[in-house]
Every structure is written in structure tokens, then in C-alpha cells.
Coordinates of C-alpha atoms in Angstrom, one line a residue:
M30 CA -6.5 -1.7 20.2
F31 CA -4.3 0.1 17.6
V32 CA -3.1 -1.5 14.5
D33 CA -0.9 0.3 12.0
Q34 CA 0.5 -2.4 9.8
V35 CA -1.4 -5.5 8.2
K36 CA -1.0 -7.8 5.2
I37 CA -4.1 -8.8 3.2
Y38 CA -5.1 -10.4 -0.1
V39 CA -7.0 -8.5 -2.7
K40 CA -8.4 -9.8 -6.0
G41 CA -10.5 -8.0 -8.8
G42 CA -13.4 -9.9 -10.1
D43 CA -13.0 -12.2 -13.2
G44 CA -14.6 -11.1 -16.4
G45 CA -17.6 -13.2 -17.4
N46 CA -17.2 -15.7 -20.3
G47 CA -18.5 -15.0 -23.9
A48 CA -21.0 -17.2 -25.3
V49 CA -21.2 -19.4 -28.4
S50 CA -24.8 -19.2 -29.8
F51 CA -26.5 -18.9 -33.3
R52 CA -29.9 -17.1 -34.4
R53 CA -32.5 -19.5 -35.3
E54 CA -35.5 -17.4 -35.9
K55 CA -38.4 -17.9 -38.3
Y56 CA -38.1 -15.9 -41.4
V57 CA -34.4 -15.2 -40.5
P58 CA -32.4 -17.5 -42.9
L59 CA -28.7 -18.0 -42.0
G60 CA -29.1 -15.9 -39.0
G61 CA -25.4 -16.1 -38.0
P62 CA -23.6 -16.1 -34.6
A63 CA -25.4 -14.5 -31.7
G64 CA -23.2 -15.1 -28.7
G65 CA -22.8 -11.9 -26.4
D66 CA -19.8 -10.8 -24.5
G67 CA -19.1 -11.5 -20.8
G68 CA -19.4 -8.6 -18.4
R69 CA -16.4 -6.8 -16.8
G70 CA -15.3 -8.0 -13.3
G71 CA -15.5 -5.5 -10.4
D72 CA -12.6 -3.5 -9.2
V73 CA -11.3 -3.6 -5.5
I74 CA -11.2 0.2 -4.6
F75 CA -10.1 1.6 -1.4
V76 CA -11.9 4.8 0.0
V77 CA -10.6 7.1 2.7
D78 CA -13.2 7.4 5.6
E79 CA -12.2 10.0 8.1
G80 CA -14.3 8.3 10.7
L81 CA -11.7 5.3 10.8
R82 CA -8.7 5.6 12.9
T83 CA -7.0 2.2 12.9
L84 CA -6.5 -0.9 10.6
V85 CA -7.9 -3.2 13.4
D86 CA -10.8 -4.5 11.0
F87 CA -8.2 -5.9 8.5
R88 CA -6.9 -8.3 11.2
Y89 CA -10.1 -10.2 11.1
Q90 CA -11.0 -10.0 7.4
K91 CA -7.8 -10.4 5.3
H92 CA -9.3 -11.5 1.8
F93 CA -11.1 -9.0 -0.3
K94 CA -12.5 -10.5 -3.6
A95 CA -14.8 -8.5 -6.1
P96 CA -17.7 -10.2 -8.0
R97 CA -17.2 -11.5 -11.3
G98 CA -18.9 -10.2 -14.4
E99 CA -22.0 -12.3 -15.8
H100 CA -21.5 -14.5 -18.7
G101 CA -22.6 -13.5 -22.2
R102 CA -25.9 -15.1 -23.3
N103 CA -27.6 -15.9 -26.6
K104 CA -29.4 -13.4 -28.9
S105 CA -26.4 -11.2 -28.8
Q106 CA -27.0 -10.4 -25.0
H107 CA -24.0 -9.1 -23.3
G108 CA -23.5 -10.2 -19.6
A109 CA -23.7 -7.3 -17.0
G110 CA -20.6 -6.0 -15.4
A111 CA -20.2 -6.5 -12.0
E112 CA -20.3 -3.8 -9.2
D113 CA -16.9 -2.6 -7.8
M114 CA -16.0 -3.4 -4.2
Y115 CA -15.4 -0.4 -2.1
V116 CA -13.1 -0.9 1.0
R117 CA -13.1 1.9 3.7
V118 CA -9.6 2.8 5.0
P119 CA -8.5 5.4 7.7
P120 CA -6.7 8.6 6.5
G121 CA -3.0 8.1 6.3
T122 CA -3.1 4.6 4.9
T123 CA -0.3 3.6 2.5
V124 CA -0.8 0.5 0.3
I125 CA 2.3 -1.2 -0.8
D126 CA 2.6 -4.3 -3.1
D127 CA 4.0 -7.1 -0.9
D128 CA 6.0 -8.5 -3.9
T129 CA 7.6 -5.6 -5.6
K130 CA 7.5 -3.3 -2.5
E131 CA 6.2 -0.5 -4.8
V132 CA 3.7 2.0 -3.4
I133 CA 0.3 1.5 -4.9
A134 CA -1.6 4.3 -3.4
D135 CA -1.1 6.9 -0.5
L136 CA -4.5 7.7 0.9
I137 CA -4.6 10.8 3.2
E138 CA -7.8 12.8 2.4
H139 CA -11.4 12.1 3.2
G140 CA -13.1 10.6 0.1
Q141 CA -9.8 10.0 -1.8
S142 CA -10.0 6.5 -3.6
A143 CA -7.6 4.4 -5.6
V144 CA -8.1 1.2 -7.5
I145 CA -5.9 -1.7 -5.8
S146 CA -6.8 -4.6 -7.9
K147 CA -8.4 -4.2 -11.3
G148 CA -11.2 -6.4 -12.6
G149 CA -10.7 -8.5 -15.8
R150 CA -12.5 -7.7 -19.0
G151 CA -15.4 -9.9 -20.2
G152 CA -14.6 -12.4 -22.7
R153 CA -15.8 -12.0 -26.3
G154 CA -18.7 -14.1 -27.7
N155 CA -18.7 -15.6 -31.1
I156 CA -20.4 -12.7 -32.6
R157 CA -17.1 -10.9 -32.4
F158 CA -15.2 -13.6 -34.4
A159 CA -17.3 -13.5 -37.4
N160 CA -15.7 -12.8 -40.8
A161 CA -16.0 -13.2 -44.4
S162 CA -13.9 -16.4 -44.3
N163 CA -15.6 -17.7 -41.1
P164 CA -19.1 -16.4 -41.1
A165 CA -20.3 -18.9 -38.3
P166 CA -17.5 -19.2 -35.8
H167 CA -17.7 -21.6 -32.9
I168 CA -15.0 -19.4 -31.0
S169 CA -15.5 -17.6 -27.7
E170 CA -13.3 -16.2 -24.9
N171 CA -13.4 -16.9 -21.3
G172 CA -13.3 -13.9 -19.0
E173 CA -10.0 -12.2 -18.2
P174 CA -8.9 -13.0 -14.8
G175 CA -8.9 -10.2 -12.2
Q176 CA -5.8 -8.8 -10.9
E177 CA -4.7 -10.5 -7.6
R178 CA -2.0 -9.5 -5.2
Y179 CA -0.9 -9.5 -1.4
I180 CA -0.7 -6.0 -0.2
M181 CA 0.8 -4.5 2.8
M182 CA -1.1 -1.6 4.4
E183 CA 0.6 0.9 6.7
L184 CA -1.1 3.5 8.8
K185 CA 0.8 6.7 9.3
L186 CA -1.1 9.0 11.7
I187 CA -2.0 12.6 10.2
A188 CA -1.3 15.1 12.9
D189 CA -0.1 18.6 12.7
V190 CA 2.4 18.1 15.6
G191 CA 4.3 15.0 16.6
L192 CA 5.9 14.8 20.0
V193 CA 9.2 13.0 19.9
G194 CA 11.7 12.1 22.5
Y195 CA 13.2 9.3 24.7
P196 CA 10.8 7.3 26.6
S197 CA 9.6 8.9 30.0
V198 CA 10.5 12.5 29.1
G199 CA 6.9 13.6 29.7
K200 CA 5.4 13.5 26.3
S201 CA 2.1 11.9 27.5
T202 CA 1.8 14.1 30.4
L203 CA 2.2 17.2 28.2
L204 CA -0.5 15.8 25.7
S205 CA -2.8 15.2 28.6
S206 CA -2.5 18.6 30.2
V207 CA -3.3 20.4 27.0
T208 CA -6.0 18.2 25.3
A209 CA -8.8 15.9 26.3
A210 CA -6.7 12.9 25.5
K211 CA -6.1 10.3 28.4
P212 CA -3.0 8.4 27.3
K213 CA -1.6 5.9 29.9
I214 CA 1.0 7.5 32.1
A215 CA 3.4 5.4 34.4
A216 CA 6.9 5.8 35.7
Y217 CA 8.6 3.2 33.4
H218 CA 9.8 3.2 29.8
F219 CA 7.3 2.4 27.0
T220 CA 4.2 3.3 28.8
T221 CA 2.9 4.6 25.4
L222 CA 2.9 1.6 23.1
T223 CA 0.5 3.2 20.6
P224 CA 0.2 6.8 19.3
N225 CA -2.4 8.9 21.0
L226 CA -4.2 11.9 19.4
G227 CA -5.4 15.0 21.0
V228 CA -6.8 18.5 19.8
V229 CA -5.2 21.6 21.2
D230 CA -8.0 24.2 21.2
L231 CA -6.5 27.6 20.3
G232 CA -9.4 29.1 18.4
E233 CA -8.5 29.7 14.7
N234 CA -5.0 28.2 15.5
S235 CA -6.3 25.0 16.9
F236 CA -4.2 21.8 15.8
V237 CA -4.0 18.1 16.3
M238 CA -1.1 16.8 18.4
A239 CA 0.2 13.2 18.5
D240 CA 2.0 11.6 21.4
L241 CA 4.3 9.1 19.7
P242 CA 6.0 6.1 21.4
G243 CA 9.6 7.0 22.8
L244 CA 12.7 6.7 20.6
I245 CA 15.8 4.9 21.6
E246 CA 19.2 4.4 19.8
G247 CA 19.0 2.2 16.8
A248 CA 15.3 2.9 16.3
H249 CA 15.7 3.4 12.5
E250 CA 16.8 -0.3 12.3
G251 CA 13.7 -1.3 14.3
V252 CA 15.1 -1.4 17.7
G253 CA 12.6 -0.8 20.5
L254 CA 9.4 0.2 18.9
G255 CA 11.5 1.3 15.9
H256 CA 9.6 1.6 12.6
Q257 CA 6.2 1.3 14.5
F258 CA 7.0 4.8 15.8
L259 CA 8.9 6.4 13.0
R260 CA 6.4 5.9 10.3
H261 CA 4.0 8.3 12.1
V262 CA 6.6 11.2 12.2
E263 CA 6.6 11.4 8.5
R264 CA 3.1 12.8 8.4
T265 CA 3.5 15.7 10.9
R266 CA 4.1 19.1 9.7
L267 CA 6.0 20.2 13.0
I268 CA 8.1 18.1 15.2
V269 CA 8.2 19.1 19.1
H270 CA 11.3 17.4 20.6
V271 CA 10.8 17.0 24.3
I272 CA 13.8 16.6 26.4
D273 CA 14.1 15.5 30.1
M274 CA 16.3 18.4 31.0
A275 CA 16.5 17.1 34.6
G276 CA 18.1 14.0 33.6
V277 CA 16.0 11.9 35.7
D278 CA 17.2 8.5 34.0
G279 CA 20.9 9.7 34.3
R280 CA 21.1 10.4 30.6
D281 CA 22.7 13.7 29.3
P282 CA 20.0 16.0 27.7
Y283 CA 22.5 17.2 25.0
E284 CA 23.4 13.6 23.9
D285 CA 19.6 12.8 23.9
Y286 CA 19.0 15.8 21.6
L287 CA 21.7 14.5 19.1
Q288 CA 20.6 10.9 19.2
I289 CA 17.1 11.5 18.6
N290 CA 17.7 13.8 15.6
R291 CA 20.3 11.2 14.2
E292 CA 17.5 8.4 14.5
L293 CA 15.1 10.6 12.4
V294 CA 17.5 11.5 9.8
L295 CA 18.8 7.8 9.5
Y296 CA 15.2 6.8 9.0
N297 CA 14.2 9.6 6.4
L298 CA 16.6 12.1 5.3
K299 CA 13.6 14.5 4.5
L300 CA 13.0 14.8 8.3
E301 CA 16.1 16.7 8.7
D302 CA 14.3 19.8 7.0
R303 CA 11.1 19.4 9.0
P304 CA 10.5 22.4 11.3
Q305 CA 11.2 21.5 15.0
I306 CA 10.7 23.0 18.3
V307 CA 12.9 21.8 21.2
V308 CA 11.2 21.7 24.5
A309 CA 13.1 21.6 28.0
N310 CA 10.6 19.6 30.2
K311 CA 10.8 18.9 33.9
M312 CA 12.2 22.4 34.8
D313 CA 10.5 22.2 38.3
L314 CA 13.2 19.6 39.4
P315 CA 16.5 21.0 40.9
E316 CA 19.1 19.6 38.3
A317 CA 17.0 21.0 35.3
A318 CA 18.5 24.8 35.5
E319 CA 22.1 23.6 35.6
N320 CA 21.7 21.2 32.6
L321 CA 19.8 23.7 30.5
Q322 CA 22.6 26.1 31.0
R323 CA 25.1 23.5 29.6
F324 CA 22.7 22.6 26.9
K325 CA 22.4 26.3 25.7
E326 CA 26.2 26.7 25.8
K327 CA 26.6 23.8 23.5
L328 CA 23.6 24.8 21.1
P329 CA 23.5 28.7 21.3
D330 CA 21.5 29.0 18.1
V331 CA 18.7 26.6 19.1
Q332 CA 15.7 28.3 20.8
V333 CA 14.5 26.2 23.9
Y334 CA 11.1 26.5 25.4
E335 CA 11.2 25.7 29.2
I336 CA 8.2 23.9 30.7
S337 CA 7.1 21.5 33.2
S338 CA 4.3 19.2 32.1
A339 CA 3.5 18.2 35.7
T340 CA 3.0 21.9 36.9
R341 CA 1.9 23.3 33.6
Q342 CA 4.7 26.0 33.9
G343 CA 5.3 27.5 30.6
V344 CA 2.8 25.0 28.7
Q345 CA 0.3 27.6 27.5
E346 CA 3.1 29.8 26.1
L347 CA 4.4 26.7 24.2
M348 CA 1.0 25.9 22.7
Y349 CA 0.6 29.4 21.3
A350 CA 4.1 29.4 20.0
I351 CA 3.4 26.0 18.2
G352 CA 0.1 27.6 16.8
D353 CA 1.9 30.5 15.4
L354 CA 4.7 28.4 13.7
L355 CA 2.0 26.1 12.2
A356 CA 0.2 29.0 10.6
T357 CA 3.3 29.5 8.5
I358 CA 3.8 25.9 7.4
P359 CA 1.8 24.6 4.4
E360 CA -1.0 22.0 5.3
K361 CA -0.3 19.7 2.5
T362 CA 1.9 16.7 3.6
T363 CA 4.5 15.1 1.5
V364 CA 3.0 11.8 0.1
E365 CA 4.6 8.7 -1.2
E366 CA 5.7 8.3 -4.8
V367 CA 3.2 6.1 -6.4
V368 CA 3.9 3.9 -9.5
E369 CA 1.5 3.3 -12.2
V370 CA -0.1 -0.1 -11.7
E371 CA -0.6 -0.7 -15.3
E372 CA 3.1 -0.5 -16.1
R373 CA 4.1 -3.4 -13.9
V374 CA 5.1 -6.6 -15.6
V375 CA 5.5 -9.7 -13.4
F376 CA 7.5 -11.8 -15.9
R377 CA 9.8 -10.4 -18.5
A378 CA 12.3 -12.6 -20.4
E379 CA 15.2 -10.8 -22.0
K380 CA 15.5 -13.0 -24.9
E381 CA 11.9 -13.4 -26.0
P382 CA 10.2 -10.4 -27.6
D383 CA 6.7 -11.3 -26.2
G384 CA 7.6 -11.3 -22.6
F385 CA 7.7 -15.1 -21.9
E386 CA 10.4 -17.4 -20.7
I387 CA 10.9 -21.2 -20.9
T388 CA 12.4 -23.3 -18.3
K389 CA 12.5 -27.0 -17.6
D390 CA 10.9 -28.8 -14.8
N391 CA 12.4 -32.2 -14.8
E392 CA 11.3 -33.4 -18.3
V393 CA 8.5 -30.9 -18.7
F394 CA 9.0 -27.6 -20.7
V395 CA 7.4 -24.7 -18.6
V396 CA 6.3 -21.6 -20.5
S397 CA 5.7 -18.7 -18.2
G398 CA 5.0 -15.1 -18.8
E399 CA 1.9 -12.7 -18.0
K400 CA 0.6 -12.5 -21.5
I401 CA 0.8 -16.2 -22.5
E402 CA -0.6 -17.4 -19.2
K403 CA -3.6 -14.8 -19.7
L404 CA -4.2 -16.1 -23.0
V405 CA -4.5 -19.8 -21.6
R406 CA -6.9 -18.7 -19.0
M407 CA -9.0 -16.8 -21.6
T408 CA -9.0 -19.6 -24.1
N409 CA -12.1 -22.0 -24.1
L410 CA -10.2 -25.2 -24.5
N411 CA -13.5 -27.2 -24.7
S412 CA -14.1 -25.8 -28.2
Y413 CA -12.0 -27.3 -31.0
D414 CA -12.1 -23.8 -33.0
S415 CA -10.9 -22.0 -30.0
A416 CA -8.1 -24.5 -29.3
Q417 CA -6.8 -24.1 -32.9
R418 CA -7.0 -20.3 -32.5
F419 CA -4.8 -20.5 -29.4
A420 CA -2.3 -22.7 -31.2
R421 CA -2.1 -20.1 -34.0
Q422 CA -1.7 -17.3 -31.4
M423 CA 1.2 -19.3 -29.9
R424 CA 2.9 -19.7 -33.2
G425 CA 2.6 -16.0 -33.8
M426 CA 4.1 -15.2 -30.4
G427 CA 7.1 -17.5 -31.3
V428 CA 6.5 -20.0 -28.6
D429 CA 6.9 -23.0 -30.9
E430 CA 10.1 -21.6 -32.4
A431 CA 11.5 -20.9 -28.8
L432 CA 10.5 -24.3 -27.6
R433 CA 12.4 -26.0 -30.5
K434 CA 15.4 -23.8 -29.8
H435 CA 15.4 -25.1 -26.1
G436 CA 15.4 -28.6 -27.4
A437 CA 11.7 -29.7 -27.4
K438 CA 11.0 -32.8 -29.5
D439 CA 7.9 -34.3 -30.8
G440 CA 5.8 -35.7 -27.8
D441 CA 7.5 -33.7 -25.1
T442 CA 5.2 -32.3 -22.4
V443 CA 4.7 -28.5 -22.3
R444 CA 3.1 -26.7 -19.4
I445 CA 1.6 -23.3 -19.6
G446 CA -0.1 -22.3 -16.3
K447 CA -2.4 -25.2 -15.5
L448 CA -2.5 -26.4 -19.1
E449 CA -0.2 -29.5 -20.2
F450 CA 0.0 -30.6 -23.7
D451 CA 2.2 -32.6 -25.9
F452 CA 4.4 -30.8 -28.2
V453 CA 4.0 -31.3 -31.9
E454 CA 6.9 -30.4 -34.2

């Protein structure tokens, strides 16, 4: 089974809660606060493992949650940080945020890693809040929630050479004749439903060749196998365009050539500059020579390699030509542009300077925003001092003033995240 696209849920570990504690030891008068900080939550980290070839494992496990940090303890003992969760992925995996559609990471080399979901920091214990005006605070923080998101994983095969062309032009037969790969071959369209890889052994010029599912008109819009095919072409260093020069299915080889190249460019404009070798296949059939002559007249500047995958005519010469051309092409593949995860802001109100916005759900005023919602989750609302500190922070952020501006009156219900309370003017 070959799986090259899957959607999963990842969540970094929550930070541990800070502790409220006081020293009570013999001969230590007025010992003071001694509540330790919580530990950091674990990150979810993807690591490339060259031993993997598909994303099939992610069809059966779709939730990945890193462990949370330990809570702080008394005697100023901080909680231990959690271990990171490492998830192995095959080379060629692109990770995309399902909500924003931004590329989080493009993982192509063995051992390469990327943090996909960051763990939350530990909450501070009351030892952190002691000052001259409040030497014995009963204030602590809950741990910061770990980052959570749904992501889309796409696998783009990393091969030196990609065989492209209409269905049933002989790509699978060519791959099987020059490598140990055993793709399914039959006399009907779309025999190849999943990409097949094989190694062409030419000594120092050996390379990996991929037989990719056949293209048809409209593939860039998802017609046929569409994007399932085209995403794999992006990773190849060289495109080998296989054409049925005998026109067995009644198509014109020249029109096939133009249409396939048109689909490649419409999908990704960069593919227009990708080196390409044109291969005229099925030259052992009677109609092939006449069609080839017309093809060359219309495209006099295009070099065409004549082969027959079935009889192996010209195949060895083609492989050496591919190996020589690959030697002149850099091995580094173009990777996706990755946006810094830390720069993303989910909520951003244009009018409020601290990035929150106020809406109304029936008679309830709803305050939403990444910063204010995180503040609620990290506040220990069971502590009177912590709740008072939260109220001061809200006033400092301008939430009270904004609520009044939006018409909130004394006794109205306000909701922030899962917290609901009565507004007091």
C-alpha cells in the first residue's frame, strides 16, 4: 500500500503547573515562599528516516501528543521537563498547516528534523512572585498549553529521474527492463496507480528512477490521478518524457508531447526549466517510424532518443545518456518555502493593540485572542490572589475599556475561552 497524503493531529505537551508553598523549618523564621516552577512540556519533532518509504503508518495513528511537564513542588523544587516526542517520517515529506496552508517543514534528508508542535513552558511557582510589597504571595501559574494543530503531510518521492507521459506509453516496461523493480504491467490505462522506484546501475553514474502514474489532460486540476502524480515530479532532477510514437491508442505523439508539458507547467511553473529528455518508445511497431519523422519536422530542435522497451532496442544507450546528463545537474533539490512557526498569529483584531477582539454571542460578550486566552488557561483561578492578578492584567491590556466601548454593563456575562464571569464596571 502506498500512501502519499494524510491529515493528522499533533499537540505539544502542556507545561507543568507552578506550586504554592512556604518554608516551615526549625530555626528558619519567616521562611517565605518555596513553590517551584512547573516543567516544560515536550515538543513534537518530525525526524527523517531513510528506511521509510510511505506514510501508511499515519493512516492508523492520527493523533500525536507529547507528554506534559511535571508540576512544581515544595522546597523550591522545580518540576522536570518532559521528553520530546520524535516521530519518524520518510524523506520527501512536506508538512503543511491545515488551517493556514503554510508549509511548516520540508524534510528531505536523512536525520533532518523539525519541531512541528512546541510544548508549553512551565507555570511559575509563588517563589517567582515575591517582592518587597508582597513577600508571601499565594500566586502561581498553570502551565502553558502546548501548541496544537491539524497538519497535512504530503510525500513527494525523491528520485533522480521521473518518467512522465500518457498512460500505457511504456513507462513501467522501461523501468522493469533497466532495474529490479517489478511494477504491475497490463494493457489498460492507469495500470500504475502508485509510483514505483528502481535503481539503474551504471557504476559511478547510477541513479534512482521513478515510474510515475500516467498524466491526462486536466491533471493540474486534479483530473485522473492529477495532483497525486504531479507532486512527485517536483522532486526529480531530470524528467524523461516517454511518448508512444506508434500512436497505439490513436493519439498524435506531437499533441501528446505538447499536452504533457502544458500540464507540468500549469501545475508548477518551475517545471518548465527542469531538464528533460524526450524518448520515442514502441519504435518496433510499423507506424512508429512515420510518426517520428513528422514529430521531428515539427520539433527540429528537440533531441529524441528512439527505443523499444519491449525489445530493449536503444534502452542501454538511453540510460548512459541519462547518467551523463545527471552528472551535470546539481543534486540539491528545490525545497518548499518554510514560514517561521513562531511568527504566526491566529487571532488579530485590527482595532485592539493587544491582539484581542470582542464579539457577541446572544447576550454574552466573547473576548477572543491568542494572548488573552492563553492568560486564562495559565491562571490558577482557584486562588484569590491569582484571580486578582488576572483582573489587573486584563485592565492593563485594555479589555475592560474595550468591553465598555462595546456596550457591556454591570452584571453582563463575559466569556474568555472556557471562563465565564460577570462584568463589573
